[in-house]
Coordinates of N, CA and C in Angstrom, one line a residue:
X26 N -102.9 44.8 -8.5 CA -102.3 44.1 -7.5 C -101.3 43.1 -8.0
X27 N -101.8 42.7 -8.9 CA -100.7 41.5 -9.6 C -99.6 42.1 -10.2
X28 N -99.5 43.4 -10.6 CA -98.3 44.2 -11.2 C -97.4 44.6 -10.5
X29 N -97.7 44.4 -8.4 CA -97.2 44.5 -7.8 C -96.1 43.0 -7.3
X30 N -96.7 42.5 -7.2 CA -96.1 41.2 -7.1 C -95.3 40.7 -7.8
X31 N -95.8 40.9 -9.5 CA -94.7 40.4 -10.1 C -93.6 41.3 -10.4
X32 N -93.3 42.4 -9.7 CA -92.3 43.3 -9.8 C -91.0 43.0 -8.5
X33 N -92.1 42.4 -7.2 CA -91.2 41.8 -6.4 C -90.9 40.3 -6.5
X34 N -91.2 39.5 -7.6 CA -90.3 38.0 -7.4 C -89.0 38.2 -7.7
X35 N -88.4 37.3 -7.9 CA -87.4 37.5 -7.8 C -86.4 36.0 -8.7
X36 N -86.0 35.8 -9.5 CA -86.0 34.7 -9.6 C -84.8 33.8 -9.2
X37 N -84.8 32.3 -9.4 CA -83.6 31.6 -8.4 C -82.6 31.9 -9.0
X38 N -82.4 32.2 -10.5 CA -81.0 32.5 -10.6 C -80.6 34.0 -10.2
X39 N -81.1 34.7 -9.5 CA -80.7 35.9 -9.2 C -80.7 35.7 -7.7
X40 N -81.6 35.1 -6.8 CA -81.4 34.7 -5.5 C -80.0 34.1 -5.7
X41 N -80.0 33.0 -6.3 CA -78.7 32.2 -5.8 C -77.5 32.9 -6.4
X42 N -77.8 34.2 -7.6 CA -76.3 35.0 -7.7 C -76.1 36.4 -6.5
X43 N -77.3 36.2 -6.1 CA -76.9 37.6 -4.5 C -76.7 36.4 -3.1
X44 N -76.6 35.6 -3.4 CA -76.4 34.8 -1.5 C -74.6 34.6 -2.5
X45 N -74.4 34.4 -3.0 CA -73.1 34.1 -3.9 C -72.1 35.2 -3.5
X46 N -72.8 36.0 -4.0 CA -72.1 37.4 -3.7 C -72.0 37.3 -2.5
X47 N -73.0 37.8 -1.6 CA -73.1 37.5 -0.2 C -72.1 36.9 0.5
X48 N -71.9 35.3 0.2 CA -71.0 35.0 0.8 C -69.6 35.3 0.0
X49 N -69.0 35.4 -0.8 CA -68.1 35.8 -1.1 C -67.5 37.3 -0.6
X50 N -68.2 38.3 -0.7 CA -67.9 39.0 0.6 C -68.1 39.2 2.1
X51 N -68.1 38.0 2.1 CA -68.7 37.3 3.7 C -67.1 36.8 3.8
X52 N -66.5 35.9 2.6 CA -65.1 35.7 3.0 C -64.0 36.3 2.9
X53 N -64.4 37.3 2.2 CA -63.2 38.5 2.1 C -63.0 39.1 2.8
X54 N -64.3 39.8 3.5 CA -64.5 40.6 4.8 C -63.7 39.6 6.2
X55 N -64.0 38.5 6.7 CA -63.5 37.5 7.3 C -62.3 38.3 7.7
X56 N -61.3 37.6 7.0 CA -60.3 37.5 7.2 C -59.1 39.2 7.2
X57 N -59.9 39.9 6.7 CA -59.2 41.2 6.6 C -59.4 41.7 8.5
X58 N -60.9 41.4 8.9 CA -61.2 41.7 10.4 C -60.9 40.3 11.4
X59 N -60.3 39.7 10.8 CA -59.2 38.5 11.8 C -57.9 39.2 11.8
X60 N -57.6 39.7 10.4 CA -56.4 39.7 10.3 C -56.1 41.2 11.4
X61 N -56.7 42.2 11.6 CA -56.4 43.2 12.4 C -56.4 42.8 13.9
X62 N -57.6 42.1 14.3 CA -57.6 42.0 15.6 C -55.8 40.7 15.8
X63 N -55.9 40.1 14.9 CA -54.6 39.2 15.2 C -53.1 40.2 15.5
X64 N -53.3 41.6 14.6 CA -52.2 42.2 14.6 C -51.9 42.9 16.1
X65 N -53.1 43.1 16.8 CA -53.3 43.6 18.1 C -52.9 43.2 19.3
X66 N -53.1 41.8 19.0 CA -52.7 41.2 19.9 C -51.0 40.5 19.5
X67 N -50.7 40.4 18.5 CA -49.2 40.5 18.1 C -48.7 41.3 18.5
X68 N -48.8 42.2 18.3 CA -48.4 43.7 19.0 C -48.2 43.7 20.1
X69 N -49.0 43.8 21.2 CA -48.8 43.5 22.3 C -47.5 42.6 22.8
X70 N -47.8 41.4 22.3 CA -47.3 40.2 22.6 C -45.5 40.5 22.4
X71 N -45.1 41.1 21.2 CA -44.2 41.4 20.6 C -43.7 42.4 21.9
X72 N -44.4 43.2 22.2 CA -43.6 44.3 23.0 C -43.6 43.5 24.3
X73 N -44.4 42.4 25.1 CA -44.1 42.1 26.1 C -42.6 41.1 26.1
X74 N -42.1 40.2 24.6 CA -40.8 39.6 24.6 C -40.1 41.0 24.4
X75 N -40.5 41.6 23.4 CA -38.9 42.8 23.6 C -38.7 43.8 25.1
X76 N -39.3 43.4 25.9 CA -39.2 43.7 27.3 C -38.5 43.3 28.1
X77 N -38.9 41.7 27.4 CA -38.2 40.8 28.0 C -36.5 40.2 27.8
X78 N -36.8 40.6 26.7 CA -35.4 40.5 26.2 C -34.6 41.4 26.6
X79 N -34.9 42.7 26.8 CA -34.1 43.9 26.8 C -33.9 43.5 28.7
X80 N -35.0 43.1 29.4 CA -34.5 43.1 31.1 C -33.3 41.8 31.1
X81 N -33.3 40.5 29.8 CA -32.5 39.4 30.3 C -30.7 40.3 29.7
X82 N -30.9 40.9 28.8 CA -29.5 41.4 28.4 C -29.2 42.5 29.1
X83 N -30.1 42.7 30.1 CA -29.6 43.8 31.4 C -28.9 43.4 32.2
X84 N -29.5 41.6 32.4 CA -29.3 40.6 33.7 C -27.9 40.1 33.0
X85 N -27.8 40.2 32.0 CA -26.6 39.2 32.0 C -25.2 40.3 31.2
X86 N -25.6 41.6 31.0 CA -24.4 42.5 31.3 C -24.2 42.7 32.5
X87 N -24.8 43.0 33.6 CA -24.3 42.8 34.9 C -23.8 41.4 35.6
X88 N -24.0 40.2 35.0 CA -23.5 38.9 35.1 C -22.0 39.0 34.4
X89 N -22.2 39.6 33.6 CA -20.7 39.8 32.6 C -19.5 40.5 33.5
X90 N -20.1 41.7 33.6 CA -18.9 42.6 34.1 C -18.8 42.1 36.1
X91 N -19.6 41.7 36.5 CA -19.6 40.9 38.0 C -18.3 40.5 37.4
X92 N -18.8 39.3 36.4 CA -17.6 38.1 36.6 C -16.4 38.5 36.5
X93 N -16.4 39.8 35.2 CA -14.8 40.3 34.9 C -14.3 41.0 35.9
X94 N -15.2 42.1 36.8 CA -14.1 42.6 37.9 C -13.7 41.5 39.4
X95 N -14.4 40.1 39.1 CA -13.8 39.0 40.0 C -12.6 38.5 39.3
X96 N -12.2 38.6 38.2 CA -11.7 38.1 37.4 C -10.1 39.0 37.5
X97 N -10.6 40.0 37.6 CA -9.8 41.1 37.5 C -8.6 41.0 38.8
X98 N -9.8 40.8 40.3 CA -9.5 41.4 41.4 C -8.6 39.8 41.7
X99 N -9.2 38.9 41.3 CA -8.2 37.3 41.5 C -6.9 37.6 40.6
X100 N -7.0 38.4 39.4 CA -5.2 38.3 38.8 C -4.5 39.5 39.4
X101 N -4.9 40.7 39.9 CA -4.1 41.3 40.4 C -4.1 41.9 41.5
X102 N -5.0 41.0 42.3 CA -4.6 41.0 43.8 C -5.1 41.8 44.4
X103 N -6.1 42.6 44.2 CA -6.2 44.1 45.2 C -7.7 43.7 45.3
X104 N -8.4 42.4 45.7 CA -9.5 41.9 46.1 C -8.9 42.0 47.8
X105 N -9.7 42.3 48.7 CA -9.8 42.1 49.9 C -10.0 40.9 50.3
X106 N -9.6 40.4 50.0 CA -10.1 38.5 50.4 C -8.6 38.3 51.0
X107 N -8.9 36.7 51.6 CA -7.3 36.2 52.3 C -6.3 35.6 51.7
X108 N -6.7 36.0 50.4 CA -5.3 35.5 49.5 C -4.2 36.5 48.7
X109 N -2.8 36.2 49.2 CA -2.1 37.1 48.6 C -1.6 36.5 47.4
X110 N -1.0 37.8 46.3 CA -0.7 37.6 44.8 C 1.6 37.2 45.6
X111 N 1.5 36.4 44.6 CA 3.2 36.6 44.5 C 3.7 37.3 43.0
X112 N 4.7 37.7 42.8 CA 5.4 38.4 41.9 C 4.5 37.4 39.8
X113 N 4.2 36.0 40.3 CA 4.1 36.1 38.8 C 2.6 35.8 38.5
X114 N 1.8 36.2 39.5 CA 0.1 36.3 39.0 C -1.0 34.7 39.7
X115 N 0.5 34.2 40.5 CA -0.4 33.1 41.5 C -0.8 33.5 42.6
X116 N -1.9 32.8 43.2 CA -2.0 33.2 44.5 C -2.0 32.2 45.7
X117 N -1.5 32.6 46.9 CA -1.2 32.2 47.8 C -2.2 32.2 48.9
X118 N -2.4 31.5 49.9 CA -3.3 31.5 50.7 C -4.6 30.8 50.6
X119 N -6.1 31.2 51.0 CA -6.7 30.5 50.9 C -7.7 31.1 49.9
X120 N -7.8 31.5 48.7 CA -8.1 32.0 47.5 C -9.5 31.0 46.9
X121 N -10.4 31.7 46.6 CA -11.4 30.5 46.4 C -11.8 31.6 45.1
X122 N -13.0 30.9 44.1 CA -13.6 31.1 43.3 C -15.1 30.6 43.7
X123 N -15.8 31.8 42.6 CA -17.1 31.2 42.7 C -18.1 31.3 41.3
X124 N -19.2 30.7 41.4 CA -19.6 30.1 39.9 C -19.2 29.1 39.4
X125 N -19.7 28.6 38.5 CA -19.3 26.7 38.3 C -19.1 27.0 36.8
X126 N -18.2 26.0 36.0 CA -17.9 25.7 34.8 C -16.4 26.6 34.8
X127 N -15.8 26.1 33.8 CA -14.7 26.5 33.3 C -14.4 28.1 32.8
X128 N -15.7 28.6 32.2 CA -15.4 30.2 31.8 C -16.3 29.9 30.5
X129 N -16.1 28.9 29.8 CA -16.2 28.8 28.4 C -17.8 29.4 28.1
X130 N -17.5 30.2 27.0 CA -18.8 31.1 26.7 C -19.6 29.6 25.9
X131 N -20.7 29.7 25.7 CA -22.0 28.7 25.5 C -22.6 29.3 24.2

């Protein structure tokens, strides 16, 4: 009976070199299974801004070419509105604009 026992002690420097190990691959493991679930949800996150981005450079190519065929139809006159063009690209009548600021790109 005692040949059984002393076969399972175990002694402290070998306990405290397996909890050592232990945690040492306790912190390696960590961060490799943070680091995926983190990618997952990056991922995600990534595809919901390039969505986003891709609907606002939709919104503001059709902001763009809006403005240019008003742009267009105020210098050469073939807008249906109540203002007529004269010979050098002014207009006459009651000619209005719309949108605020000068033009100047930002």
């Amino acid at each position: 009976m005692s040949a059984i026992i002393k076969s399972e002690m175990i002694s402290r420097r070998k306990a405290l070199s397996l909890m050592g190990l232990a945690a040492a691959f306790g912190l390696a493991a960590a961060p490799t299974v943070l680091t995926v679930s983190d990618a997952e949800a990056q991922t995600a996150g990534m595809e919901r801004r390039r969505e986003r981005r891709s609907a606002r450079h939709e919104r503001r190519q059709v902001r763009r070419t809006a403005r240019t065929e008003r742009r267009q139809e105020r210098r050469t006159g073939t807008a249906t509105g109540t203002g007529t063009t004269t010979g050098a690209g002014t207009t006459t009548g009651a000619a209005t604009t719309t949108g605020t600021g000068t033009g100047a790109k930002k």
